[in-house]
Amino acid sequence: MIPLLARRFAGLIVTLVVVSLLIFAVMDLLPGDPASIMLGTSATPETLAALRHSLGLDQPLLMRYGQWLAGVLSGDLGNSLTYGVPVAGLIVERLVVTLPLALMAIVLSVAIALPLGVLAASRRGGVFDVIATLFSQISIAVPAFWVALLLIILFSTMLGLMPAGGFPGWSAGLKPALQALIMPAVALAMPQAGVLTRVARSAVLDTMHEDFARTAVAKGLSRSAVLWRHIVPNALIPILTMIGLQFTFLVAGAVLVENVFNLPGLGRLALQALSQRDIIVMQDVVLFFAGLVIVMNFIVDLSYLAIDPRMRKAA
Amino acid sequence: MIKLSFAPSARFARRLSLSAALSASLVMMAMTPAEAAKTTLNLGMSVEPTGLDPTIAAPVAIGQVTWQNVFEGLVTIDQAGKIQPQLAKSWEISPDGLTYTFKLQTGVKFHDGEVFDAASAKFSLDRARGADSVNPQKRFFASIASIDTPDAETLVLHLSAPTGSLIYWLGWPASVMVAPKTAADDKTTPIGTGPFKFASWAKGDKVELARNADYWNKGAAAKLDKVTFRFIADPQAQAAALKSGDLDAFPEFAAPELMSSFDGDARLVTRIGNTELKVVAGMNTAKKPFDDKRVRQALMMAIDRKTVIDGAWSGLGTPIGSHYTPNDPGYQDMTNVLPYDVEKAKALLAEAGYPNGFIFTIKSPQMAYAPRSAQVMQAMFAEIGVTMNIEPTEFPAKWVQDVMKDRNFDMTIVAHAEPLDIDIYARDPYYFNYKNPAFNALMKKAQETADPAAQNAIYGEAQKILAEDVPALYLFVMPKLGVWDKKLKGLWENEPIPSNVLSGVSWDE
């Protein structure tokens, strides 16, 4: 087991380095220069040169990459070109919004999808199955930002029950902060729940036909006992894989919902940095996303080992 | 035989009245702070500024937060677009137009207690014009040859050439006064002399300003205790925040098509004012077929500006015929120089050698007005046999690169935000590649006089040249779409300079 973990970990580091190189190369290929964006349409060539120099943009590419990498390794992510403050602080400020939001969405999504998918599979073809299929189809088809708008119209504009957007900060107290996150979390969770319902349903259906399930039924165990004690635990691997994928997707993909709810999250930071060509922020954020995906995959792998004894042996 | 039992119902009534009284007093308690004259303001903006120092970066959002609120200039520009004294109480211009002597206000302090005087004024201007300057409007200060400070209240600028617009330019956000000790940090913690002090900035969310209790100008002191600028990019989210009461005001609402959704709202008013935002479709006049004036004229005559405004901006906007807005001094209506006339447009095209039209591409930024205008124009050009392809071009990054820097484009469309910037057509290099010695001579002449009447006459001639020569298709001036609480007083309805001046803003009791 230890060698497996070590191999995984080494792979993780190599992937991150490759990703960092890729990010740097891609950023350099993007059209647009942060300095000319900052100075606007009246900038003279010498002003532009002065700014490029003060931002360090006039140095050769490899040197900038080396400086950035050295900085990242020593924990210094550099300063945002446009905001002028350390990027690490910016990312942390955004994470306290995005991470809880993604967590809430994933919890909601699992809470809806798991029972729905399992029950749909166990009553295959029945009314419940039809409802579950309908739910998953609709929630996959309807874009999250549209759900977000509907929620705002209903609960904020018409009923006045919820804030229409923005984030008061955790310092404002748990309740207002959670209140600001609940509608975005629902909007984010809906399509995820739809996908997860399908995955759960088909995973349970697949497992149902395995020998052990038939044996359990033959032994005379009750339907629900077979379902919850034997089938569901064995169907968990594809479901967990999906949840792992979804979590990284939620953290990185919340851009639209963060925009609609005006949440100062990581997705919006990335979007803004992109439009301003704030290269340093983009590099750091993309590296963070990449790291997150890699780490999540690592965690999902570990959880396989925890769930399935066969895998532990194989390792 | 109805048995009446009074006791429980009396108890019930008592309990009811008690709870009614309790809840009423609770409601009153909850209301008291809100009903007592409100002194805070939540104001929405579409774009978050990148940094808070307007003297080192161009985005207008910077000035919209800090200009006149945190930072002040030697002079300022008022609601009517007129120059007014500010940190300079008066000035004299020598007859040859080469020496400007400013008398400065006394007793002015920056928010950190540092004194504002001639030395800090000199520092600010030297910083803006110096070799290391990254001031986005560095060209404003190009004619300043040297600066003297004979005493703490006197600032003397010696110019190398007469610069008739200098005083106006000194009223711009890029020309505000900064303090020598703190200037380097103004990007994140701005320190100025204005009626509001910077309080905090939650990046991606809001900037908070607080009243400056020690403001030097008692007559223009802030009435609000606290102002929160909140940044909301999505127009639907902007509307929701206004309707739900999360925001008190959105001075520049981003979506004209949603303006009517505020009709009938008991709490909000909508105000449609003027801006300096000129939506023009600039052409690369160095490139065929746009190097031929007749082609440009034909394209202009193929456009019905009213229809463009209807299609692009819900009918809210003013047609223009030149690079000038109705609120600029010396404005002349040039929309009839090349009016909508399809037949004439076709004839002009044939005369220029394109009887069957031609094909070209417009680089259209993603801001809503651009693709919408381009689509309407596309249909109109088709009427005269011209095929226009629309190429979405990311703004600012790709647009600045392709259009401004490389000048690799046929036509583009963009709203020029800077006030009185007709001189961009005399700039070389500039994206239109427009070269007209007669026009350049006019721009030079305009700087040689500081007399407003003479300047207006010159700008009149300049407008005429552009209206006939059309280096850009002049479409419309964007309106300022203001939405705010009925009880809010003092917000600017017009926008002679991109700003949110808040010193005169207060709540009606």
Tab-separated table of C-alpha atoms in Angstrom, chain A residues 30-33 36-44 46-48 50-52 54-55 80-85 90 93-94 149 152-153 156-157 162-168 259-264 268 272 274-277, chain B residues 47-51 56-59 131-139 187-188 201-206 230-234 236-237 240-241 243-244 246 366 394-402 404-405 416 418 427 430:
chain	number	residue	atom	x	y	z
A	30	LEU	CA	-2.919	34.400	-25.330
A	31	PRO	CA	-3.318	37.617	-27.245
A	32	GLY	CA	-3.375	40.739	-25.130
A	33	ASP	CA	-0.912	42.448	-22.875
A	36	SER	CA	-1.763	47.916	-22.452
A	37	ILE	CA	-5.066	46.930	-20.871
A	38	MET	CA	-4.197	48.836	-17.707
A	39	LEU	CA	-3.147	51.949	-19.576
A	40	GLY	CA	-6.043	52.063	-21.991
A	41	THR	CA	-6.383	53.775	-25.301
A	42	SER	CA	-4.313	56.881	-24.628
A	43	ALA	CA	-1.101	55.156	-23.596
A	44	THR	CA	2.088	56.266	-25.259
A	46	GLU	CA	7.135	54.949	-23.496
A	47	THR	CA	4.470	54.812	-20.764
A	48	LEU	CA	3.744	51.271	-21.845
A	50	ALA	CA	7.702	51.933	-18.235
A	51	LEU	CA	4.757	49.892	-16.963
A	52	ARG	CA	5.950	46.681	-18.576
A	54	SER	CA	7.778	47.883	-13.482
A	55	LEU	CA	5.613	44.753	-13.789
A	80	SER	CA	-1.666	40.458	-8.771
A	81	LEU	CA	-0.835	42.788	-11.646
A	82	THR	CA	-4.147	44.599	-11.496
A	83	TYR	CA	-5.085	44.496	-7.811
A	84	GLY	CA	-1.511	44.959	-6.654
A	85	VAL	CA	-1.885	42.605	-3.675
A	90	LEU	CA	-6.802	36.744	-2.990
A	93	GLU	CA	-10.410	35.242	0.321
A	94	ARG	CA	-12.220	33.568	-2.571
A	149	LEU	CA	-32.360	33.324	-11.939
A	152	ILE	CA	-33.782	34.883	-7.330
A	153	ILE	CA	-37.030	35.956	-8.961
A	156	SER	CA	-35.694	37.455	-3.509
A	157	THR	CA	-37.680	39.686	-5.814
A	162	MET	CA	-33.545	35.714	0.542
A	163	PRO	CA	-30.811	38.150	-0.427
A	164	ALA	CA	-30.586	38.474	-4.204
A	165	GLY	CA	-26.856	38.098	-4.211
A	166	GLY	CA	-23.588	39.141	-2.697
A	167	PHE	CA	-21.801	37.678	0.257
A	168	PRO	CA	-21.760	39.363	3.655
A	259	ASN	CA	-21.795	35.703	-11.467
A	260	VAL	CA	-25.570	35.533	-11.174
A	261	PHE	CA	-25.439	35.645	-7.382
A	262	ASN	CA	-22.574	38.091	-7.411
A	263	LEU	CA	-20.507	35.920	-5.095
A	264	PRO	CA	-16.842	36.850	-4.766
A	268	ARG	CA	-15.111	35.028	-10.735
A	272	GLN	CA	-11.756	38.667	-14.117
A	274	LEU	CA	-8.558	36.391	-17.697
A	275	SER	CA	-10.273	39.473	-19.045
A	276	GLN	CA	-7.637	41.755	-17.527
A	277	ARG	CA	-4.818	39.392	-18.532
B	47	VAL	CA	-17.285	46.663	-13.270
B	48	GLU	CA	-14.950	46.319	-10.332
B	49	PRO	CA	-12.006	48.692	-10.571
B	50	THR	CA	-8.580	47.151	-10.885
B	51	GLY	CA	-6.692	49.124	-8.319
B	56	ILE	CA	-1.680	54.815	-12.864
B	57	ALA	CA	-4.341	52.869	-14.771
B	58	ALA	CA	-6.984	53.731	-17.304
B	59	PRO	CA	-10.147	51.757	-16.466
B	131	ALA	CA	10.149	59.399	-17.099
B	132	ASP	CA	8.825	56.509	-14.974
B	133	SER	CA	5.256	57.698	-15.177
B	134	VAL	CA	2.618	55.127	-16.001
B	135	ASN	CA	-0.142	57.728	-16.027
B	136	PRO	CA	-2.700	56.671	-18.649
B	137	GLN	CA	-3.064	60.302	-19.750
B	138	LYS	CA	0.609	61.214	-19.671
B	139	ARG	CA	0.123	63.175	-22.897
B	187	LYS	CA	-3.463	51.448	-5.741
B	188	THR	CA	-4.746	49.458	-2.773
B	201	TRP	CA	-11.939	46.736	-0.197
B	202	ALA	CA	-13.276	43.188	-0.315
B	203	LYS	CA	-11.930	42.224	-3.696
B	204	GLY	CA	-14.527	40.889	-6.067
B	205	ASP	CA	-17.308	42.276	-3.917
B	206	LYS	CA	-17.210	45.816	-2.591
B	230	ARG	CA	-20.836	46.900	-4.798
B	231	PHE	CA	-19.712	45.289	-8.029
B	232	ILE	CA	-22.286	43.234	-9.890
B	233	ALA	CA	-21.471	42.204	-13.422
B	234	ASP	CA	-24.612	40.342	-14.436
B	236	GLN	CA	-30.117	40.258	-14.174
B	237	ALA	CA	-28.313	40.199	-10.847
B	240	ALA	CA	-32.550	41.665	-8.675
B	241	ALA	CA	-30.304	43.497	-6.214
B	243	LYS	CA	-35.632	45.256	-6.654
B	244	SER	CA	-34.899	43.319	-3.502
B	246	ASP	CA	-29.989	45.106	-1.494
B	366	GLN	CA	-18.463	41.304	-26.415
B	394	GLU	CA	-12.639	39.713	-26.718
B	395	PHE	CA	-12.407	43.123	-25.074
B	396	PRO	CA	-10.109	44.510	-23.810
B	397	ALA	CA	-7.323	41.980	-24.278
B	398	LYS	CA	-7.687	40.792	-27.860
B	399	TRP	CA	-9.273	44.003	-29.078
B	400	VAL	CA	-6.452	46.157	-27.744
B	401	GLN	CA	-3.951	43.803	-29.345
B	402	ASP	CA	-5.628	43.479	-32.753
B	404	MET	CA	-5.137	49.345	-31.086
B	405	LYS	CA	-1.695	47.802	-31.344
B	416	HIS	CA	-15.334	55.881	-26.696
B	418	GLU	CA	-13.384	59.827	-22.760
B	427	ARG	CA	-3.228	61.116	-32.983
B	430	TYR	CA	-4.146	55.575	-33.632
